[in-house]
Coordinates of C-alpha atoms in Angstrom, one line a residue:
M1 CA 38.0 -1.5 -36.5
K2 CA 36.1 -4.4 -35.0
K3 CA 38.8 -4.8 -32.3
I4 CA 38.3 -1.0 -31.8
F5 CA 34.6 -1.2 -31.5
V6 CA 35.4 -4.4 -29.3
F7 CA 38.0 -2.7 -26.7
L8 CA 36.0 0.7 -26.7
A9 CA 32.6 -0.9 -25.6
A10 CA 34.7 -3.3 -22.7
A11 CA 35.7 0.1 -21.8
A12 CA 32.4 1.6 -21.6
L13 CA 31.8 -1.5 -19.2
V14 CA 34.5 -0.6 -16.6
V15 CA 33.7 3.1 -16.5
S16 CA 30.0 1.7 -15.4
C17 CA 31.2 -0.6 -12.8
N18 CA 33.7 1.9 -11.7
R19 CA 30.4 4.8 -11.4
L20 CA 30.4 4.7 -7.8
K21 CA 33.1 5.3 -5.3
E22 CA 34.3 2.8 -2.9
N23 CA 31.9 2.2 -0.2
E24 CA 29.2 3.4 -1.6
Y25 CA 26.3 1.7 -2.8
E26 CA 22.9 2.9 -5.1
I27 CA 19.4 1.1 -4.5
A28 CA 17.4 0.8 -7.7
G29 CA 14.2 0.3 -7.0
T30 CA 11.2 -0.5 -9.6
I31 CA 7.5 -1.3 -8.2
D32 CA 3.8 -0.5 -9.6
P33 CA 3.3 3.3 -10.3
S34 CA 0.6 3.4 -8.8
F35 CA 2.5 3.2 -5.4
N36 CA 3.7 6.5 -7.3
G37 CA 3.7 9.5 -4.6
K38 CA 4.2 7.3 -1.6
T39 CA 7.7 7.1 0.7
V40 CA 10.0 4.4 0.4
V41 CA 12.1 4.1 3.7
L42 CA 15.4 2.4 4.4
E43 CA 15.8 0.8 7.9
E44 CA 17.7 -1.8 10.2
Q45 CA 16.5 -3.5 13.1
G46 CA 16.3 -1.5 16.2
G47 CA 14.7 0.9 18.2
M48 CA 11.9 0.6 20.7
T49 CA 10.0 -0.1 18.2
G50 CA 11.8 -3.2 16.3
F51 CA 13.3 -0.7 13.0
V52 CA 15.1 2.3 13.0
P53 CA 14.7 4.4 9.5
L54 CA 17.5 5.5 8.1
D55 CA 16.4 7.4 5.0
T56 CA 13.6 7.9 3.0
V57 CA 12.7 8.8 -0.7
K58 CA 9.6 9.6 -2.9
I59 CA 8.2 6.9 -5.8
E60 CA 8.3 8.7 -8.9
N61 CA 7.0 7.1 -12.6
G62 CA 7.0 3.8 -10.4
K63 CA 11.3 4.6 -9.5
F64 CA 13.0 4.8 -6.5
L65 CA 16.7 5.8 -5.6
I66 CA 18.6 5.4 -2.5
K67 CA 22.2 6.6 -2.7
G68 CA 24.5 6.0 1.0
T69 CA 28.0 4.6 1.7
A70 CA 28.4 1.1 3.6
T71 CA 32.2 -0.4 5.2
E72 CA 30.6 -4.0 4.7
P73 CA 27.6 -5.7 3.9
G74 CA 24.5 -5.7 6.6
I75 CA 20.5 -6.7 6.7
R76 CA 18.4 -4.0 5.8
Y77 CA 14.5 -3.7 5.7
L78 CA 12.9 -1.6 3.2
S79 CA 9.3 -0.3 4.1
V80 CA 6.1 1.0 1.1
E81 CA 3.8 3.4 2.3
G82 CA 0.6 1.7 2.6
K83 CA 2.4 -1.6 2.5
P84 CA 1.8 -1.5 6.1
E85 CA 2.0 -6.1 6.7
G86 CA 5.3 -6.3 5.0
K87 CA 8.8 -5.6 4.2
V88 CA 11.4 -6.0 1.5
F89 CA 14.1 -7.5 3.0
F90 CA 17.9 -7.2 1.4
I91 CA 21.4 -7.1 1.5
L92 CA 22.6 -3.7 1.7
E93 CA 26.9 -3.7 0.8
N94 CA 28.8 -1.7 -1.7
G95 CA 27.5 -1.8 -5.7
E96 CA 24.6 -1.3 -7.5
I97 CA 22.0 -3.0 -6.3
E98 CA 18.3 -3.6 -7.9
I99 CA 15.2 -4.4 -6.0
K100 CA 12.0 -5.5 -7.8
V101 CA 9.3 -4.0 -5.4
D102 CA 6.0 -6.8 -5.5
K103 CA 3.3 -4.6 -5.0
D104 CA 1.4 -7.4 -4.0
T105 CA 3.6 -9.2 -1.2
L106 CA 6.5 -7.3 -0.3
Y107 CA 8.7 -10.3 1.4
K108 CA 8.4 -12.3 -2.1
S109 CA 10.1 -8.8 -3.5
I110 CA 13.5 -9.7 -6.3
Q111 CA 16.9 -8.5 -4.7
S112 CA 20.1 -8.4 -7.3
G113 CA 22.9 -6.5 -8.7
T114 CA 25.5 -7.1 -6.0
Y115 CA 27.2 -10.3 -5.0
N116 CA 25.5 -10.7 -1.9
N117 CA 22.1 -9.9 -2.8
D118 CA 22.1 -12.8 -6.2
R119 CA 23.9 -15.1 -3.5
L120 CA 20.4 -14.4 -1.2
Q121 CA 18.4 -14.6 -4.2
E122 CA 19.5 -18.0 -5.9
Y123 CA 19.2 -19.1 -1.8
Y124 CA 15.1 -18.3 -2.0
K125 CA 14.7 -20.0 -5.1
T126 CA 16.8 -23.2 -3.4
M127 CA 14.8 -23.1 -0.8
D128 CA 11.5 -22.6 -2.4
V129 CA 10.9 -26.5 -3.0
V130 CA 10.9 -27.2 0.4
R131 CA 9.0 -23.6 1.4
K132 CA 6.1 -24.9 -1.0
K133 CA 6.0 -28.5 0.7
D134 CA 5.7 -26.7 4.1
A135 CA 3.0 -24.5 3.4
A136 CA 1.3 -27.4 1.7
F137 CA 1.8 -29.7 4.5
R138 CA 0.3 -27.6 7.0
K139 CA -3.1 -27.2 5.2
A140 CA -3.4 -30.6 4.6
N141 CA -2.6 -31.5 8.5
Q142 CA -3.4 -28.6 10.6
A143 CA -7.2 -30.4 11.1
A144 CA -6.5 -33.1 12.0
M145 CA -3.3 -32.3 14.0
M146 CA -5.4 -30.4 16.5
Q147 CA -8.3 -32.9 16.2
A148 CA -5.2 -35.4 17.7
Q149 CA -3.9 -32.6 20.3
Q150 CA -7.9 -32.4 21.9
T151 CA -8.6 -35.8 21.8
Q152 CA -5.1 -37.1 23.0
D153 CA -4.2 -39.2 19.7
T154 CA -0.5 -39.9 20.4
V155 CA -0.4 -42.4 17.4
T156 CA -1.7 -39.6 14.7
M157 CA 0.0 -36.7 16.8
N158 CA 3.6 -38.6 16.0
R159 CA 2.8 -39.9 12.6
L160 CA 1.9 -36.1 11.8
Q161 CA 5.3 -34.7 13.1
K162 CA 7.5 -37.8 11.9
E163 CA 5.9 -36.8 8.6
Y164 CA 7.0 -33.1 9.1
K165 CA 10.4 -33.9 10.5
K166 CA 11.6 -35.1 6.9
I167 CA 10.7 -31.5 5.6
G168 CA 12.4 -30.1 7.9
D169 CA 15.6 -32.1 7.4
E170 CA 14.8 -31.3 3.7
N171 CA 15.5 -27.8 4.7
E172 CA 18.4 -28.2 7.0
K173 CA 20.0 -30.7 3.8
R174 CA 19.5 -27.7 1.1
S175 CA 20.6 -25.0 3.8
I176 CA 23.7 -27.2 4.2
E177 CA 25.0 -27.1 0.5
F178 CA 24.0 -23.9 0.1
I179 CA 26.7 -22.4 2.7
K180 CA 29.0 -25.0 1.5
K181 CA 29.0 -23.9 -2.1
N182 CA 28.7 -20.4 -1.3
P183 CA 30.9 -19.8 1.6
K184 CA 31.8 -16.1 1.3
A185 CA 28.0 -15.8 1.0
Y186 CA 26.8 -12.4 3.5
I187 CA 23.0 -14.3 4.1
N188 CA 25.4 -17.7 5.4
I189 CA 25.5 -16.2 8.8
F190 CA 21.5 -15.8 9.2
I191 CA 21.4 -19.7 8.1
M192 CA 23.4 -20.5 10.6
K193 CA 21.8 -18.2 13.4
Q194 CA 18.5 -20.1 12.2
M195 CA 20.5 -23.2 12.4
L196 CA 21.6 -22.8 15.9
Q197 CA 18.3 -22.5 16.6
M198 CA 16.3 -25.0 15.2
S199 CA 19.2 -28.2 14.1
S200 CA 19.2 -31.0 15.5
M201 CA 22.9 -31.1 14.3
E202 CA 25.3 -31.6 17.4
K203 CA 27.2 -27.9 18.0
A204 CA 30.7 -29.4 17.1
E205 CA 29.3 -30.0 13.1
L206 CA 27.5 -26.2 13.4
K207 CA 30.7 -25.1 14.8
K208 CA 32.9 -26.6 11.8
L209 CA 30.7 -25.8 9.1
F210 CA 30.8 -22.5 10.9
D211 CA 34.8 -22.0 10.5
S212 CA 34.6 -23.1 6.6
L213 CA 33.7 -19.7 6.0
D214 CA 34.9 -16.5 3.7
A215 CA 37.6 -15.0 6.5
D216 CA 36.1 -11.3 5.8
I217 CA 32.3 -12.8 5.9
K218 CA 33.2 -13.8 10.0
K219 CA 35.0 -10.4 10.6
T220 CA 31.2 -8.4 9.8
K221 CA 29.5 -7.1 13.1
D222 CA 27.1 -9.7 12.7
G223 CA 29.9 -12.6 12.2
K224 CA 31.5 -11.7 15.2
E225 CA 28.1 -12.3 17.5
L226 CA 27.7 -15.7 15.1
T227 CA 31.7 -16.1 16.9
E228 CA 31.1 -14.8 20.1
T229 CA 27.8 -17.2 20.3
F230 CA 29.9 -20.3 19.1
D231 CA 32.4 -19.3 22.2
K232 CA 29.7 -19.2 24.4
I233 CA 28.3 -23.2 23.6
A234 CA 31.8 -24.2 23.9
E235 CA 32.3 -22.3 27.6
Q236 CA 28.9 -24.0 28.6
E237 CA 29.5 -27.5 27.4
K238 CA 32.5 -27.3 28.7
S239 CA 31.2 -26.3 31.7
M240 CA 28.0 -29.1 31.7
A241 CA 30.6 -31.7 31.2
N242 CA 32.2 -30.7 34.6
V243 CA 28.6 -30.6 36.3
A244 CA 27.5 -33.9 34.8
I245 CA 25.7 -37.0 37.0
G246 CA 28.6 -38.2 39.1
K247 CA 30.7 -35.2 39.0
M248 CA 31.7 -33.5 42.6
A249 CA 29.7 -30.2 42.3
P250 CA 31.8 -27.4 42.5
D251 CA 32.0 -25.5 45.9
F252 CA 31.0 -21.3 45.2
S253 CA 30.3 -18.6 47.4
A254 CA 27.9 -15.7 47.7
P255 CA 26.2 -12.9 49.6
S256 CA 22.8 -13.8 50.8
P257 CA 20.6 -11.6 51.1
E258 CA 21.6 -10.2 54.4
G259 CA 25.1 -9.8 52.8
Q260 CA 26.5 -12.8 54.8
L261 CA 28.8 -15.0 52.3
I262 CA 27.7 -18.1 52.5
S263 CA 29.4 -21.0 50.3
L264 CA 28.0 -24.3 48.9
K265 CA 30.1 -26.5 51.2
Q266 CA 28.8 -25.2 54.3
S267 CA 25.2 -26.4 53.2
L268 CA 25.5 -29.6 52.5
G269 CA 22.6 -31.6 54.2
K270 CA 21.6 -35.2 53.8
V271 CA 20.7 -34.3 50.4
T272 CA 21.1 -30.8 48.9
I273 CA 19.2 -29.2 45.9
I274 CA 21.0 -26.4 44.0
D275 CA 18.3 -24.3 42.5
F276 CA 19.3 -21.6 39.8
W277 CA 15.8 -19.1 40.0
A278 CA 14.8 -15.4 39.4
S279 CA 12.5 -13.5 40.2
W280 CA 11.2 -12.8 36.8
C281 CA 11.1 -15.9 36.2
G282 CA 7.8 -17.3 35.8
P283 CA 8.1 -21.2 35.5
C284 CA 10.7 -20.7 38.8
R285 CA 7.9 -18.7 40.6
R286 CA 5.2 -21.7 39.1
E287 CA 7.2 -24.3 40.2
N288 CA 7.7 -22.6 44.0
P289 CA 5.2 -23.4 45.7
S290 CA 5.9 -27.6 45.2
V291 CA 8.8 -27.1 46.4
V292 CA 7.7 -25.3 49.4
A293 CA 5.8 -28.1 50.2
M294 CA 8.1 -30.6 49.6
Y295 CA 11.2 -28.2 52.3
N296 CA 8.1 -28.2 54.4
E297 CA 8.3 -31.6 54.6
L298 CA 11.9 -33.1 54.4
H299 CA 14.1 -30.8 55.8
S300 CA 14.5 -31.8 59.1
K301 CA 15.1 -35.5 57.9
G302 CA 18.7 -33.7 55.8
L303 CA 17.3 -32.4 52.5
N304 CA 18.7 -28.9 52.4
I305 CA 18.4 -26.3 49.0
I306 CA 20.5 -23.5 48.2
G307 CA 18.7 -21.2 46.2
V308 CA 21.3 -19.0 43.2
S309 CA 18.6 -16.3 42.3
L310 CA 19.9 -14.8 38.9
D311 CA 18.5 -11.4 39.6
D312 CA 19.7 -8.3 38.9
D313 CA 18.2 -6.2 40.9
A314 CA 18.4 -7.2 45.4
A315 CA 14.8 -5.1 46.0
T316 CA 13.2 -7.7 43.6
W317 CA 14.7 -10.4 44.5
K318 CA 14.2 -10.4 48.8
E319 CA 10.5 -9.4 47.0
A320 CA 10.2 -12.6 45.6
I321 CA 11.5 -14.5 48.8
T322 CA 9.2 -13.4 50.7
A323 CA 6.1 -13.4 48.6
D324 CA 6.7 -17.7 47.6
K325 CA 7.9 -18.0 51.7
L326 CA 11.4 -19.2 50.4
T327 CA 13.0 -19.9 54.0
W328 CA 16.0 -22.3 52.5
T329 CA 19.3 -20.6 51.8
Q330 CA 19.5 -17.5 49.2
V331 CA 21.8 -16.4 47.5
S332 CA 22.5 -13.9 44.2
K333 CA 25.8 -11.8 43.1
L334 CA 22.5 -9.6 41.3
Q335 CA 25.0 -10.6 37.8
K336 CA 21.7 -12.3 35.7
W337 CA 22.9 -13.9 33.0
E338 CA 26.6 -13.1 33.9
D339 CA 26.5 -14.8 37.4
P340 CA 29.9 -17.0 37.5
I341 CA 28.3 -19.8 39.7
A342 CA 25.4 -20.0 36.8
K343 CA 28.6 -20.1 34.1
L344 CA 30.2 -22.5 36.5
Y345 CA 27.5 -25.6 36.4
G346 CA 26.8 -24.4 32.6
V347 CA 23.0 -23.3 33.1
G348 CA 21.9 -21.4 29.9
S349 CA 18.0 -21.5 31.4
I350 CA 15.9 -21.7 34.4
P351 CA 14.4 -23.2 36.7
A352 CA 17.8 -25.1 36.2
T353 CA 18.1 -27.7 39.2
F354 CA 21.1 -29.2 41.0
I355 CA 20.5 -32.6 43.5
L356 CA 23.5 -33.6 45.6
D357 CA 23.7 -36.7 47.9
A358 CA 25.3 -36.5 50.9
S359 CA 28.8 -35.8 49.8
G360 CA 28.0 -33.0 47.6
K361 CA 28.5 -35.3 44.1
I362 CA 25.2 -34.6 41.6
V363 CA 23.3 -37.8 41.2
A364 CA 20.2 -35.7 39.3
K365 CA 19.5 -32.8 37.2
D366 CA 16.3 -30.1 36.6
L367 CA 14.0 -32.9 38.3
R368 CA 10.9 -31.0 39.1
G369 CA 7.6 -31.4 41.0
A370 CA 6.7 -35.5 41.8
E371 CA 9.8 -36.6 40.2
L372 CA 12.3 -34.2 42.6
K373 CA 10.1 -35.6 45.9
A374 CA 10.8 -39.2 44.8
K375 CA 14.1 -38.7 44.1
V376 CA 15.1 -36.6 47.3
T377 CA 13.0 -39.0 49.7
E378 CA 15.1 -41.8 47.9
L379 CA 17.9 -40.2 49.0
L380 CA 17.2 -39.7 52.3
G381 CA 15.8 -43.4 52.6
K382 CA 19.5 -44.3 51.7

């Protein structure tokens, strides 16, 4: 009789687990009853305001239920009426998702019930130690850092930055350990996106870590986007190796504002600056007056400049040339970041400059102001 009871209990569990059809999800949320009658909105990132509503339900008896279908995991958010200062972060995927909404601080809500939400909560717990250290350090040292910045106390600034770096290193170490321990966790995609922006790790090591993730995670929309990011990084690094100091600058051709095709080869002087810029680039425009002054002084002595604009609108490009009084050679294919010359030179941000000697060899990169003029003057003297 006992065996029959165990069998029936197990069968009931299977039926319960299979209550939802393939690709269906159910979000069962609980919240303080004081929110009864208010709405909960399921959202994804996008749109003019940053978030797009997908579904809306009302809270009844401190509970709410949202149902739908999901073909793959994805980051989603819940906003709660009456709590405009935050959102609940969770992973939408097929299965029964449980969310205990924290009525005071939405980001402290607890997600569970499915594999990826359980892993998300595990990651939060893993990183909580570092988060508390970060908050404590900021609280204890914010005033000292501000004072050091005001008085230009570099000793104190360097000491505090060195101490804070230890917290960042621990954050990175714990993240890497989590990724290696949970290669199937979808949240790894977003951890790695943050690491790409903030980590001091070599890109090759990050790529190796990404390659260790489960194939199904890399096949998701966000996984494919990260794959494309690593591919672009590899392409950029290859291009940068081809334009390293000591290499001959690759030749290129592009239209001038008048439509004439102009090449780097025909623009070479005793010293040549390749200046990647754009009308929409604030730092570029702020740098232009000092470059104009240098060019006016040294062009007759052999300095040439060829500006490569990453604009995509001819009118604004031409207006900026006139407004900034740029009298040197200008070219552009009007393709913004898809510009093949920028890709050829591995340019990922602007302003970017390459300084060439008379033979067309790259002798310096990304110099500004007084440093740039000093290098150009030195080369002209030779």
